[in-house]
């Protein structure tokens, strides 16, 4: 029975992650649970913070931001918090990660054109060193946490 429970939990989580708009009745059919039970379990996941929210994914290129770049930033004289505050002032920043290694921050930006990317880099360069990579193709983006693993690749 524990195996069935684990399987239905994983089915529910995969169904939610791949389509947050999926009806509870649909998830109930996948997991062999009742729709009210599915709704209760989803509410519990929300209440405990496992589910952080339900969002819409916007295609940045279709709204005029086709250039996607990853910037490693090593500030010269700013402390960690000051560097993060500086970066958060830039509306082009989609993600910012404090990391170990040579760079302090890994910054993901979306911009309309290379001129705007140069402007962002010039701003950051006033405060430290940058190393930038422009994304050519996205191989995996927002992979679900509970994506099924392919055993032959493990």
Short mmCIF file of N, CA and C in Angstrom, two decimals:
data_model
loop_
_atom_site.label_atom_id
_atom_site.label_comp_id
_atom_site.label_asym_id
_atom_site.label_seq_id
_atom_site.Cartn_x
_atom_site.Cartn_y
_atom_site.Cartn_z
N UNK A 1 0.83 -1.21 0.00
CA UNK A 1 0.00 0.00 0.00
C UNK A 1 0.87 1.27 0.00
N UNK A 2 2.01 1.22 0.70
CA UNK A 2 2.89 2.39 0.70
C UNK A 2 3.37 2.71 -0.71
N UNK A 3 3.56 1.67 -1.53
CA UNK A 3 4.00 1.88 -2.91
C UNK A 3 2.92 2.61 -3.71
N UNK A 4 1.66 2.25 -3.51
CA UNK A 4 0.54 2.91 -4.19
C UNK A 4 0.47 4.36 -3.75
N UNK A 5 0.63 4.61 -2.44
CA UNK A 5 0.59 5.98 -1.92
C UNK A 5 1.69 6.82 -2.53
N UNK A 6 2.91 6.27 -2.58
CA UNK A 6 4.03 7.01 -3.18
C UNK A 6 3.76 7.29 -4.65
N UNK A 7 3.23 6.29 -5.35
CA UNK A 7 2.94 6.46 -6.77
C UNK A 7 1.87 7.52 -6.99
N UNK A 8 0.80 7.49 -6.18
CA UNK A 8 -0.26 8.48 -6.38
C UNK A 8 0.22 9.87 -5.97
N UNK A 9 1.08 9.96 -4.95
CA UNK A 9 1.63 11.27 -4.57
C UNK A 9 2.47 11.82 -5.71
N UNK A 10 3.32 10.98 -6.28
CA UNK A 10 4.16 11.43 -7.38
C UNK A 10 3.30 11.81 -8.59
N UNK A 11 2.28 11.02 -8.91
CA UNK A 11 1.38 11.34 -10.03
C UNK A 11 0.71 12.69 -9.81
N UNK A 12 0.26 12.95 -8.59
CA UNK A 12 -0.41 14.22 -8.28
C UNK A 12 0.57 15.38 -8.46
N UNK A 13 1.78 15.21 -7.94
CA UNK A 13 2.75 16.30 -8.01
C UNK A 13 3.20 16.57 -9.45
N UNK A 14 3.40 15.51 -10.23
CA UNK A 14 3.76 15.70 -11.63
C UNK A 14 2.63 16.38 -12.37
N UNK A 15 1.39 15.96 -12.13
CA UNK A 15 0.24 16.56 -12.80
C UNK A 15 0.12 18.04 -12.48
N UNK A 16 0.33 18.40 -11.23
CA UNK A 16 0.25 19.82 -10.82
C UNK A 16 1.38 20.63 -11.41
N UNK A 17 2.59 20.10 -11.38
CA UNK A 17 3.75 20.85 -11.88
C UNK A 17 3.70 21.09 -13.37
N UNK A 18 3.19 20.14 -14.11
CA UNK A 18 3.18 20.30 -15.56
C UNK A 18 2.00 21.14 -16.03
N UNK A 19 0.92 21.19 -15.25
CA UNK A 19 -0.25 22.01 -15.60
C UNK A 19 -1.00 22.37 -14.33
N UNK A 20 -0.70 23.52 -13.78
CA UNK A 20 -1.31 23.94 -12.51
C UNK A 20 -2.81 24.20 -12.65
N UNK A 21 -3.29 24.31 -13.88
CA UNK A 21 -4.72 24.54 -14.11
C UNK A 21 -5.50 23.23 -14.25
N UNK A 22 -4.82 22.12 -14.16
CA UNK A 22 -5.47 20.82 -14.31
C UNK A 22 -6.54 20.65 -13.22
N UNK A 23 -7.73 20.26 -13.59
CA UNK A 23 -8.81 20.11 -12.60
C UNK A 23 -8.51 19.00 -11.59
N UNK A 24 -8.99 19.19 -10.36
CA UNK A 24 -8.81 18.18 -9.32
C UNK A 24 -9.40 16.84 -9.74
N UNK A 25 -10.50 16.88 -10.48
CA UNK A 25 -11.13 15.62 -10.92
C UNK A 25 -10.20 14.85 -11.85
N UNK A 26 -9.44 15.55 -12.67
CA UNK A 26 -8.47 14.92 -13.57
C UNK A 26 -7.34 14.28 -12.76
N UNK A 27 -6.84 15.00 -11.78
CA UNK A 27 -5.77 14.48 -10.91
C UNK A 27 -6.30 13.30 -10.11
N UNK A 28 -7.55 13.38 -9.67
CA UNK A 28 -8.17 12.29 -8.92
C UNK A 28 -8.18 11.01 -9.75
N UNK A 29 -8.52 11.12 -11.02
CA UNK A 29 -8.52 9.94 -11.90
C UNK A 29 -7.11 9.35 -12.03
N UNK A 30 -6.10 10.22 -12.14
CA UNK A 30 -4.72 9.75 -12.28
C UNK A 30 -4.21 9.04 -11.03
N UNK A 31 -4.69 9.47 -9.88
CA UNK A 31 -4.15 8.98 -8.61
C UNK A 31 -5.07 8.00 -7.88
N UNK A 32 -6.26 7.75 -8.45
CA UNK A 32 -7.26 6.87 -7.82
C UNK A 32 -7.71 7.42 -6.47
N UNK A 33 -7.77 8.73 -6.35
CA UNK A 33 -8.29 9.40 -5.16
C UNK A 33 -9.55 10.15 -5.55
N UNK A 34 -10.32 10.57 -4.55
CA UNK A 34 -11.50 11.39 -4.85
C UNK A 34 -11.06 12.83 -5.08
N UNK A 35 -11.86 13.59 -5.83
CA UNK A 35 -11.55 14.99 -6.09
C UNK A 35 -11.45 15.80 -4.79
N UNK A 36 -12.37 15.60 -3.81
CA UNK A 36 -12.22 16.34 -2.54
C UNK A 36 -10.91 16.00 -1.81
N UNK A 37 -10.49 14.74 -1.88
CA UNK A 37 -9.22 14.35 -1.24
C UNK A 37 -8.05 15.04 -1.93
N UNK A 38 -8.08 15.08 -3.26
CA UNK A 38 -7.03 15.77 -4.01
C UNK A 38 -7.00 17.25 -3.62
N UNK A 39 -8.16 17.89 -3.56
CA UNK A 39 -8.24 19.31 -3.19
C UNK A 39 -7.67 19.54 -1.79
N UNK A 40 -8.00 18.64 -0.87
CA UNK A 40 -7.50 18.76 0.51
C UNK A 40 -5.98 18.62 0.55
N UNK A 41 -5.44 17.68 -0.20
CA UNK A 41 -3.99 17.47 -0.20
C UNK A 41 -3.25 18.63 -0.87
N UNK A 42 -3.84 19.18 -1.91
CA UNK A 42 -3.24 20.35 -2.56
C UNK A 42 -3.24 21.54 -1.59
N UNK A 43 -4.36 21.72 -0.88
CA UNK A 43 -4.44 22.80 0.11
C UNK A 43 -3.38 22.62 1.19
N UNK A 44 -3.17 21.38 1.62
CA UNK A 44 -2.16 21.11 2.65
C UNK A 44 -0.76 21.42 2.11
N UNK A 45 -0.50 21.07 0.86
CA UNK A 45 0.80 21.39 0.25
C UNK A 45 1.01 22.90 0.17
N UNK A 46 -0.05 23.64 -0.11
CA UNK A 46 0.03 25.11 -0.14
C UNK A 46 0.28 25.65 1.27
N UNK A 47 -0.46 25.14 2.23
CA UNK A 47 -0.35 25.62 3.62
C UNK A 47 1.02 25.35 4.22
N UNK A 48 1.64 24.24 3.84
CA UNK A 48 2.95 23.91 4.40
C UNK A 48 4.10 24.53 3.61
N UNK A 49 3.79 25.23 2.51
CA UNK A 49 4.82 25.91 1.74
C UNK A 49 5.48 25.06 0.67
N UNK A 50 5.04 23.81 0.49
CA UNK A 50 5.59 22.98 -0.59
C UNK A 50 5.22 23.59 -1.93
N UNK A 51 3.94 23.98 -2.07
CA UNK A 51 3.51 24.71 -3.26
C UNK A 51 3.63 26.18 -2.93
N UNK A 52 4.52 26.88 -3.63
CA UNK A 52 4.77 28.31 -3.36
C UNK A 52 3.80 29.22 -4.09
N UNK A 53 3.15 28.72 -5.12
CA UNK A 53 2.22 29.54 -5.87
C UNK A 53 1.91 28.92 -7.21
N UNK A 54 0.98 29.52 -7.90
CA UNK A 54 0.59 29.09 -9.23
C UNK A 54 0.89 30.27 -10.15
N UNK A 55 1.62 30.04 -11.23
CA UNK A 55 2.07 31.16 -12.05
C UNK A 55 1.75 30.96 -13.52
N UNK A 56 1.94 32.01 -14.26
CA UNK A 56 1.83 31.99 -15.71
C UNK A 56 3.24 32.11 -16.26
N UNK A 57 3.58 31.34 -17.28
CA UNK A 57 4.89 31.46 -17.91
C UNK A 57 4.73 32.30 -19.17
N UNK A 58 5.47 33.38 -19.23
CA UNK A 58 5.40 34.31 -20.36
C UNK A 58 6.61 34.08 -21.26
N UNK A 59 6.38 34.03 -22.54
CA UNK A 59 7.46 33.88 -23.52
C UNK A 59 8.12 35.25 -23.68
N UNK A 60 9.30 35.41 -23.07
CA UNK A 60 9.99 36.70 -23.08
C UNK A 60 10.28 37.20 -24.49
N UNK A 61 10.64 36.31 -25.39
CA UNK A 61 10.94 36.73 -26.77
C UNK A 61 9.71 37.33 -27.43
N UNK A 62 8.54 36.79 -27.15
CA UNK A 62 7.30 37.28 -27.78
C UNK A 62 6.83 38.62 -27.21
N UNK A 63 7.40 39.01 -26.07
CA UNK A 63 7.05 40.33 -25.52
C UNK A 63 8.20 41.31 -25.68
N UNK A 64 9.10 41.02 -26.63
CA UNK A 64 10.15 41.97 -26.97
C UNK A 64 11.46 41.84 -26.22
N UNK A 65 11.69 40.69 -25.57
CA UNK A 65 12.95 40.48 -24.84
C UNK A 65 13.62 39.19 -25.33
N UNK A 66 14.09 39.18 -26.57
CA UNK A 66 14.60 37.94 -27.15
C UNK A 66 16.00 37.53 -26.68
N UNK A 67 16.77 38.47 -26.13
CA UNK A 67 18.14 38.14 -25.75
C UNK A 67 18.18 37.74 -24.28
N UNK A 68 18.74 36.56 -24.07
CA UNK A 68 18.80 35.92 -22.76
C UNK A 68 20.28 35.75 -22.43
N UNK A 69 20.73 36.32 -21.34
CA UNK A 69 22.16 36.23 -20.99
C UNK A 69 22.33 35.85 -19.53
N UNK A 70 23.46 35.21 -19.26
CA UNK A 70 23.85 34.83 -17.91
C UNK A 70 25.13 35.59 -17.59
N UNK A 71 25.11 36.32 -16.49
CA UNK A 71 26.24 37.18 -16.12
C UNK A 71 26.80 36.71 -14.78
N UNK A 72 28.10 36.48 -14.75
CA UNK A 72 28.78 36.24 -13.48
C UNK A 72 29.30 37.59 -13.02
N UNK A 73 28.99 37.95 -11.78
CA UNK A 73 29.35 39.26 -11.27
C UNK A 73 30.18 39.11 -10.00
N UNK A 74 31.36 39.76 -10.03
CA UNK A 74 32.23 39.77 -8.86
C UNK A 74 32.44 41.22 -8.46
N UNK A 75 31.72 41.71 -7.45
CA UNK A 75 31.85 43.12 -7.05
C UNK A 75 33.23 43.41 -6.47
N UNK A 76 33.70 44.63 -6.68
CA UNK A 76 35.02 45.02 -6.20
C UNK A 76 35.00 45.44 -4.73
N UNK A 77 34.08 46.32 -4.36
CA UNK A 77 34.11 46.87 -3.00
C UNK A 77 32.80 46.73 -2.25
N UNK A 78 31.80 46.15 -2.86
CA UNK A 78 30.50 46.02 -2.20
C UNK A 78 30.46 44.73 -1.38
N UNK A 79 29.73 44.78 -0.25
CA UNK A 79 29.52 43.53 0.47
C UNK A 79 28.40 42.76 -0.24
N UNK A 80 28.15 41.54 0.20
CA UNK A 80 27.19 40.66 -0.47
C UNK A 80 25.81 41.30 -0.60
N UNK A 81 25.31 41.86 0.48
CA UNK A 81 23.97 42.44 0.46
C UNK A 81 23.89 43.68 -0.42
N UNK A 82 24.93 44.50 -0.40
CA UNK A 82 24.95 45.70 -1.26
C UNK A 82 24.97 45.30 -2.74
N UNK A 83 25.73 44.25 -3.05
CA UNK A 83 25.79 43.78 -4.44
C UNK A 83 24.42 43.27 -4.89
N UNK A 84 23.76 42.51 -4.04
CA UNK A 84 22.43 41.99 -4.39
C UNK A 84 21.44 43.14 -4.57
N UNK A 85 21.48 44.13 -3.70
CA UNK A 85 20.58 45.30 -3.82
C UNK A 85 20.84 46.04 -5.13
N UNK A 86 22.09 46.19 -5.49
CA UNK A 86 22.47 46.86 -6.74
C UNK A 86 21.87 46.14 -7.95
N UNK A 87 21.99 44.84 -7.96
CA UNK A 87 21.49 44.02 -9.07
C UNK A 87 19.96 44.07 -9.14
N UNK A 88 19.32 44.05 -8.01
CA UNK A 88 17.85 44.04 -7.98
C UNK A 88 17.24 45.34 -8.50
N UNK A 89 18.03 46.38 -8.63
CA UNK A 89 17.53 47.64 -9.19
C UNK A 89 17.34 47.56 -10.70
N UNK A 90 17.93 46.54 -11.32
CA UNK A 90 17.86 46.40 -12.78
C UNK A 90 16.59 45.61 -13.16
N UNK A 91 15.69 46.23 -13.91
CA UNK A 91 14.46 45.52 -14.28
C UNK A 91 14.70 44.35 -15.24
N UNK A 92 15.86 44.32 -15.88
CA UNK A 92 16.19 43.24 -16.82
C UNK A 92 16.51 41.92 -16.10
N UNK A 93 16.78 41.99 -14.80
CA UNK A 93 17.18 40.81 -14.04
C UNK A 93 15.97 39.90 -13.82
N UNK A 94 16.07 38.66 -14.30
CA UNK A 94 15.00 37.66 -14.12
C UNK A 94 15.30 36.81 -12.90
N UNK A 95 16.58 36.47 -12.70
CA UNK A 95 17.00 35.64 -11.57
C UNK A 95 18.36 36.13 -11.10
N UNK A 96 18.61 35.92 -9.83
CA UNK A 96 19.92 36.27 -9.27
C UNK A 96 20.23 35.26 -8.18
N UNK A 97 21.39 34.63 -8.30
CA UNK A 97 21.79 33.59 -7.36
C UNK A 97 23.11 33.97 -6.70
N UNK A 98 23.19 33.90 -5.38
CA UNK A 98 24.45 34.06 -4.67
C UNK A 98 25.11 32.69 -4.67
N UNK A 99 26.35 32.63 -5.16
CA UNK A 99 26.99 31.34 -5.38
C UNK A 99 28.38 31.27 -4.76
N UNK A 100 28.93 30.08 -4.73
CA UNK A 100 30.32 29.90 -4.33
C UNK A 100 31.18 29.98 -5.59
N UNK A 101 32.47 30.10 -5.42
CA UNK A 101 33.37 30.18 -6.57
C UNK A 101 33.88 31.59 -6.76
N UNK A 102 34.38 31.87 -7.95
CA UNK A 102 34.98 33.18 -8.22
C UNK A 102 33.97 34.31 -8.23
N UNK A 103 32.80 34.07 -8.78
CA UNK A 103 31.77 35.11 -8.83
C UNK A 103 30.96 35.08 -7.54
N UNK A 104 30.44 36.21 -7.16
CA UNK A 104 29.54 36.27 -6.00
C UNK A 104 28.11 35.99 -6.45
N UNK A 105 27.73 36.56 -7.59
CA UNK A 105 26.36 36.44 -8.08
C UNK A 105 26.33 35.91 -9.50
N UNK A 106 25.36 35.07 -9.77
CA UNK A 106 25.03 34.66 -11.13
C UNK A 106 23.70 35.35 -11.43
N UNK A 107 23.68 36.14 -12.48
CA UNK A 107 22.52 36.96 -12.82
C UNK A 107 21.99 36.52 -14.18
N UNK A 108 20.70 36.31 -14.26
CA UNK A 108 20.06 35.96 -15.53
C UNK A 108 19.24 37.17 -15.97
N UNK A 109 19.50 37.64 -17.18
CA UNK A 109 18.79 38.82 -17.68
C UNK A 109 18.09 38.51 -19.00
N UNK A 110 17.04 39.28 -19.27
CA UNK A 110 16.36 39.26 -20.58
C UNK A 110 16.33 40.70 -21.06
N UNK A 111 16.80 40.92 -22.30
CA UNK A 111 16.86 42.27 -22.86
C UNK A 111 16.35 42.28 -24.29
N UNK A 112 16.01 43.48 -24.75
CA UNK A 112 15.46 43.64 -26.09
C UNK A 112 16.52 43.52 -27.18
N UNK A 113 17.75 44.00 -26.87
CA UNK A 113 18.79 43.99 -27.90
C UNK A 113 20.17 44.05 -27.25
N UNK A 114 21.19 43.89 -28.08
CA UNK A 114 22.56 43.87 -27.55
C UNK A 114 22.96 45.22 -26.98
N UNK A 115 22.39 46.27 -27.48
CA UNK A 115 22.69 47.61 -26.94
C UNK A 115 22.25 47.69 -25.47
N UNK A 116 21.08 47.16 -25.17
CA UNK A 116 20.60 47.18 -23.78
C UNK A 116 21.46 46.26 -22.92
N UNK A 117 21.90 45.14 -23.46
CA UNK A 117 22.79 44.25 -22.71
C UNK A 117 24.09 44.98 -22.38
N UNK A 118 24.64 45.70 -23.36
CA UNK A 118 25.87 46.47 -23.10
C UNK A 118 25.65 47.51 -22.01
N UNK A 119 24.47 48.14 -21.99
CA UNK A 119 24.15 49.14 -20.95
C UNK A 119 24.12 48.49 -19.57
N UNK A 120 23.49 47.33 -19.47
CA UNK A 120 23.44 46.60 -18.19
C UNK A 120 24.85 46.23 -17.75
N UNK A 121 25.66 45.73 -18.68
CA UNK A 121 27.02 45.33 -18.33
C UNK A 121 27.87 46.53 -17.93
N UNK A 122 27.70 47.66 -18.60
CA UNK A 122 28.46 48.88 -18.25
C UNK A 122 28.09 49.32 -16.83
N UNK A 123 26.83 49.24 -16.48
CA UNK A 123 26.37 49.59 -15.13
C UNK A 123 27.05 48.69 -14.09
N UNK A 124 27.04 47.38 -14.34
CA UNK A 124 27.64 46.45 -13.39
C UNK A 124 29.15 46.61 -13.33
N UNK A 125 29.77 46.92 -14.47
CA UNK A 125 31.22 47.05 -14.54
C UNK A 125 31.73 48.20 -13.66
N UNK A 126 30.88 49.19 -13.41
CA UNK A 126 31.27 50.29 -12.51
C UNK A 126 31.53 49.79 -11.10
N UNK A 127 30.96 48.63 -10.77
CA UNK A 127 31.04 48.11 -9.40
C UNK A 127 31.86 46.83 -9.27
N UNK A 128 32.34 46.29 -10.38
CA UNK A 128 33.12 45.06 -10.29
C UNK A 128 33.31 44.42 -11.65
N UNK A 129 33.72 43.16 -11.63
CA UNK A 129 34.01 42.43 -12.87
C UNK A 129 32.80 41.60 -13.28
N UNK A 130 32.64 41.46 -14.59
CA UNK A 130 31.57 40.60 -15.11
C UNK A 130 32.15 39.63 -16.14
N UNK A 131 31.47 38.53 -16.28
CA UNK A 131 31.75 37.57 -17.34
C UNK A 131 30.39 37.14 -17.85
N UNK A 132 30.15 37.32 -19.14
CA UNK A 132 28.80 37.15 -19.68
C UNK A 132 28.75 36.07 -20.76
N UNK A 133 27.68 35.29 -20.71
CA UNK A 133 27.38 34.31 -21.75
C UNK A 133 25.99 34.59 -22.27
N UNK A 134 25.85 34.66 -23.59
CA UNK A 134 24.53 34.82 -24.20
C UNK A 134 23.99 33.43 -24.48
N UNK A 135 22.75 33.20 -24.10
CA UNK A 135 22.11 31.90 -24.29
C UNK A 135 21.76 31.74 -25.77
N UNK A 136 22.24 30.67 -26.38
CA UNK A 136 21.94 30.39 -27.78
C UNK A 136 20.67 29.56 -27.91
N UNK A 137 20.50 28.62 -26.99
CA UNK A 137 19.35 27.73 -27.03
C UNK A 137 19.06 27.24 -25.62
N UNK A 138 17.81 27.09 -25.27
CA UNK A 138 17.44 26.57 -23.96
C UNK A 138 17.15 25.08 -24.11
N UNK A 139 17.98 24.27 -23.49
CA UNK A 139 17.80 22.83 -23.58
C UNK A 139 16.79 22.33 -22.55
N UNK A 140 16.82 22.88 -21.35
CA UNK A 140 15.87 22.53 -20.29
C UNK A 140 15.55 23.81 -19.54
N UNK A 141 14.28 24.08 -19.35
CA UNK A 141 13.87 25.27 -18.60
C UNK A 141 12.71 24.90 -17.71
N UNK A 142 12.83 25.24 -16.46
CA UNK A 142 11.76 24.98 -15.49
C UNK A 142 11.35 23.51 -15.49
N UNK A 143 12.33 22.63 -15.49
CA UNK A 143 12.02 21.19 -15.41
C UNK A 143 11.28 20.93 -14.10
N UNK A 144 10.19 20.19 -14.18
CA UNK A 144 9.47 19.87 -12.94
C UNK A 144 10.35 19.12 -11.95
N UNK A 145 10.22 19.45 -10.68
CA UNK A 145 10.97 18.77 -9.62
C UNK A 145 10.67 17.27 -9.67
N UNK A 146 9.43 16.93 -9.94
CA UNK A 146 9.01 15.52 -9.93
C UNK A 146 8.95 14.93 -11.33
N UNK A 147 9.77 15.44 -12.25
CA UNK A 147 9.81 14.89 -13.60
C UNK A 147 10.23 13.43 -13.53
N UNK A 148 9.59 12.59 -14.30
CA UNK A 148 9.98 11.18 -14.27
C UNK A 148 11.42 10.99 -14.73
N UNK A 149 12.17 10.21 -13.98
CA UNK A 149 13.56 9.92 -14.34
C UNK A 149 13.58 8.79 -15.36
N UNK A 150 14.54 8.84 -16.24
CA UNK A 150 14.71 7.77 -17.19
C UNK A 150 15.78 6.83 -16.64
N UNK A 151 15.38 5.65 -16.15
CA UNK A 151 16.32 4.76 -15.46
C UNK A 151 17.59 4.45 -16.25
N UNK A 152 17.50 4.36 -17.59
CA UNK A 152 18.69 4.01 -18.35
C UNK A 152 19.75 5.10 -18.30
N UNK A 153 19.38 6.33 -17.87
CA UNK A 153 20.34 7.42 -17.78
C UNK A 153 20.85 7.67 -16.36
N UNK A 154 20.41 6.88 -15.43
CA UNK A 154 20.81 7.10 -14.04
C UNK A 154 22.08 6.39 -13.68
#
